[in-house]
PDB file of C-alpha atoms in Angstrom:
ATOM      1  CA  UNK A   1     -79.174  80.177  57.301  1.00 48.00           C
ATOM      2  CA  UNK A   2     -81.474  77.912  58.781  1.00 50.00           C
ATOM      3  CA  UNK A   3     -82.303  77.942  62.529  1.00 53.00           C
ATOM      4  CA  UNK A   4     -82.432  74.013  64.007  1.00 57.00           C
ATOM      5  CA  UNK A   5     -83.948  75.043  67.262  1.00 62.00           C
ATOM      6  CA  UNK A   6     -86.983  75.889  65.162  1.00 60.00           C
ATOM      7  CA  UNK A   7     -89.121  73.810  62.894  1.00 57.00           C
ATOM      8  CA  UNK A   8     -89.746  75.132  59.513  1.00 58.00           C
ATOM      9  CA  UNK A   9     -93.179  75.128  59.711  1.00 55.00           C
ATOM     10  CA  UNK A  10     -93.898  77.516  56.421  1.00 57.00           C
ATOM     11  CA  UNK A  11     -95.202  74.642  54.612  1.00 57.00           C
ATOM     12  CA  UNK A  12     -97.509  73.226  56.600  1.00 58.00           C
ATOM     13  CA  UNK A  13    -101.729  74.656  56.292  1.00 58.00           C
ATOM     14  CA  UNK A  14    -102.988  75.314  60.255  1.00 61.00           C
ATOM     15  CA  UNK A  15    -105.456  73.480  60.851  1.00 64.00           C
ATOM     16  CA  UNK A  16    -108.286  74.275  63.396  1.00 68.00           C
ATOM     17  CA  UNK A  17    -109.796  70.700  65.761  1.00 86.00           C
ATOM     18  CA  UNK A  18    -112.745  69.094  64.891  1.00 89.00           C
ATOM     19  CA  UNK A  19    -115.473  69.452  67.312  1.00 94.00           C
ATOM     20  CA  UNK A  20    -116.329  67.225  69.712  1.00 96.00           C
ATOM     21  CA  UNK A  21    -119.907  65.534  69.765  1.00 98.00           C
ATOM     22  CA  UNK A  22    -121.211  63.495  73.059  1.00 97.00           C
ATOM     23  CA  UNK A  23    -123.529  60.679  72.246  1.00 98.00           C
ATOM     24  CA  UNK A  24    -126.300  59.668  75.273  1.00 97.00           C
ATOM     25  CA  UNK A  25    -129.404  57.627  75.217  1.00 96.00           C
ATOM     26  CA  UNK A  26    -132.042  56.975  77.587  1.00 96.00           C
ATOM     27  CA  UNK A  27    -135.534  55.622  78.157  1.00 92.00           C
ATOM     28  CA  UNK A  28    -139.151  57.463  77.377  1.00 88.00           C
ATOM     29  CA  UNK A  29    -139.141  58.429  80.952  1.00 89.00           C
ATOM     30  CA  UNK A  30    -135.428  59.127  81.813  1.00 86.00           C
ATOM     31  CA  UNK A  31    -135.419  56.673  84.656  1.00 90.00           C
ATOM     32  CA  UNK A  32    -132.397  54.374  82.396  1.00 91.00           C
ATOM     33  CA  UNK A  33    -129.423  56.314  80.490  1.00 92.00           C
ATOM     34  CA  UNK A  34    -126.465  55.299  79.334  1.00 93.00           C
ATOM     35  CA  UNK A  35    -123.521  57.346  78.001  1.00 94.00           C
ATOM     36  CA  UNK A  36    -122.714  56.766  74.317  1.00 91.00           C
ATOM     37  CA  UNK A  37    -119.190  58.424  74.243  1.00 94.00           C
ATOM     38  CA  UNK A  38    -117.603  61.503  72.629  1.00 96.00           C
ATOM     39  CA  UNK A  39    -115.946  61.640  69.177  1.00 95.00           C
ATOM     40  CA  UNK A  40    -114.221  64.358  67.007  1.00 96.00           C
ATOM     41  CA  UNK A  41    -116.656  64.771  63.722  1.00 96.00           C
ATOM     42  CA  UNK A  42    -116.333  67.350  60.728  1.00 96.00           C
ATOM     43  CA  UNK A  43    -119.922  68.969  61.540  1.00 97.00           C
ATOM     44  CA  UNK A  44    -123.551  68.187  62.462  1.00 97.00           C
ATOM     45  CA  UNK A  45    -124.409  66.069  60.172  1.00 97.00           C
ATOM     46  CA  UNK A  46    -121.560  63.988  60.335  1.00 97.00           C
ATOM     47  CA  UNK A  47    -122.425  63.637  64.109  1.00 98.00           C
ATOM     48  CA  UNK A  48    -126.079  62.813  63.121  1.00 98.00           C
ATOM     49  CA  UNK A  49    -124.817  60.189  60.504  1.00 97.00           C
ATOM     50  CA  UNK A  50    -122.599  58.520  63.808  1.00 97.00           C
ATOM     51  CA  UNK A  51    -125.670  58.735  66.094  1.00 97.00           C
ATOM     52  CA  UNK A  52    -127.815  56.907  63.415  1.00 96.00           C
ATOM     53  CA  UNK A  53    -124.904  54.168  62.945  1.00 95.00           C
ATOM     54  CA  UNK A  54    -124.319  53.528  67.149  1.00 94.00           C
ATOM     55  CA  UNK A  55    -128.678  53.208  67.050  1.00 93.00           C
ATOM     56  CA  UNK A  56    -127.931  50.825  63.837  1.00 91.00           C
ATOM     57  CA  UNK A  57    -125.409  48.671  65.842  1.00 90.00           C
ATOM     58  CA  UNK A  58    -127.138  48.542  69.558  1.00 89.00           C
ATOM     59  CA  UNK A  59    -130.125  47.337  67.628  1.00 88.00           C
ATOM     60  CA  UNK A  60    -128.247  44.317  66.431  1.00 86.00           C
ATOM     61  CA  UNK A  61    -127.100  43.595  69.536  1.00 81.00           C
ATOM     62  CA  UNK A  62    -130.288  43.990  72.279  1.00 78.00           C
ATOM     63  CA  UNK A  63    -133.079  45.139  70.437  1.00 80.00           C
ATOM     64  CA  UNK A  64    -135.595  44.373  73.096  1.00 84.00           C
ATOM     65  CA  UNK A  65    -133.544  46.723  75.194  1.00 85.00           C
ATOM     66  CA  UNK A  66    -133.333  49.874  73.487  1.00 89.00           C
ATOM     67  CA  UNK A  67    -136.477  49.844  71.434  1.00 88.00           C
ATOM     68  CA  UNK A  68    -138.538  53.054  71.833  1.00 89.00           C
ATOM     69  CA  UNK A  69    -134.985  54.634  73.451  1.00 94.00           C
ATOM     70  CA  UNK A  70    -133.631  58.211  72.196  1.00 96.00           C
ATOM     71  CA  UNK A  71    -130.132  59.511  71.499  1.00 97.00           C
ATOM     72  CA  UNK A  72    -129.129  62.844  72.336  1.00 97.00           C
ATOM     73  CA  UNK A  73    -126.370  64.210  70.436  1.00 98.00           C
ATOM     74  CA  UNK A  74    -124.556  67.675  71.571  1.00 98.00           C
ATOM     75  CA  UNK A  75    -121.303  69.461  70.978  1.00 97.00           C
ATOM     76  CA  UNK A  76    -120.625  70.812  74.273  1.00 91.00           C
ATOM     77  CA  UNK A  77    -123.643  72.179  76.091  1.00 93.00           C
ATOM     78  CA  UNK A  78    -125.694  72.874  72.409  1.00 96.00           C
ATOM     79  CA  UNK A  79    -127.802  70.044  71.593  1.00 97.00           C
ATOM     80  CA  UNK A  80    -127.620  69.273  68.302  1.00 97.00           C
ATOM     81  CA  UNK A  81    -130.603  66.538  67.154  1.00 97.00           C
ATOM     82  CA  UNK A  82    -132.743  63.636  68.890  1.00 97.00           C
ATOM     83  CA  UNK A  83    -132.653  60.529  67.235  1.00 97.00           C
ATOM     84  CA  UNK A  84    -135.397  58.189  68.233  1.00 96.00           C
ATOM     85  CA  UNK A  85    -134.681  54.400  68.221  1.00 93.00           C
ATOM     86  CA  UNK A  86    -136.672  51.847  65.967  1.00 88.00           C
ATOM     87  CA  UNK A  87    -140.212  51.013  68.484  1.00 82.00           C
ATOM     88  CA  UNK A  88    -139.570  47.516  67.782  1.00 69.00           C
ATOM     89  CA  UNK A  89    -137.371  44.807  66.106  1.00 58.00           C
ATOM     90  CA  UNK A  90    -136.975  45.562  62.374  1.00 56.00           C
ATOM     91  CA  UNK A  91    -135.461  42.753  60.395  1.00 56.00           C
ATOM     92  CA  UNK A  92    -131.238  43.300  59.889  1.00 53.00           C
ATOM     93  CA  UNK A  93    -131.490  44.080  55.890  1.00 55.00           C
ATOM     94  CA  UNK A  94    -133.740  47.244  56.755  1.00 55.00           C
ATOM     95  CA  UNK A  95    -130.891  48.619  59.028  1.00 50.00           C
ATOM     96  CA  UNK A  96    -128.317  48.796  56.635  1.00 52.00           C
TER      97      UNK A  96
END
C-alpha cells in the first residue's frame, strides 16, 4: 500500500549543506573595507580558488584601487586563508 501523505523518499542519498564562506577585503591599515559576500563552496580550497577569482576580476575593473589590498576568507568565525592582492597593475594575460 502506498501512503500519499508521505513522500517516498527511500531513493533519494541525504545530503549534508555546503558550507558557507564570507569573502572581505580591506586596506594595509584597515581604515577602507568592503564586504565581498558569502557563497556555499565544497571546501577550503574551493573557497580559496573563489577568493583568488573575485581578486582576478576587481583587478580588471579598478586596479589602482585595490592594489596592495587583502582578502579575508572565513567559514563562520574560523578564518580560513589571506589572499594578498597584486601591489600593482599586472598586464590582463598574467591574470588568467
Amino acid at each position: 500500500m502506498v501512503n500519499i501523505d508521505q513522500p517516498d523518499m527511500s531513493h533519494t542519498a541525504m545530503v549534508s549543506p555546503m558550507p558557507i564562506y564570507c569573502f572581505s577585503i580591506h586596506n594595509a591599515d584597515g581604515s577602507d573595507y568592503e564586504f565581498g559576500g558569502r557563497m556555499a563552496l565544497t571546501n577550503d580550497n574551493a573557497a580559496r580558488a573563489f577568493g583568488k577569482a573575485m581578486i582576478r576580476d576587481l583587478m580588471r575593473g579598478d586596479p589602482p584601487r585595490y592594489a596592495g589590498w587583502t582578502m579575508d576568507v572565513a567559514k563562520g568565525t574560523r578564518p580560513v586563508c589571506s589572499i594578498p592582492f597584486p601591489p600593482e597593475r599586472i598586464p590582463s594575460a598574467a591574470l588568467g
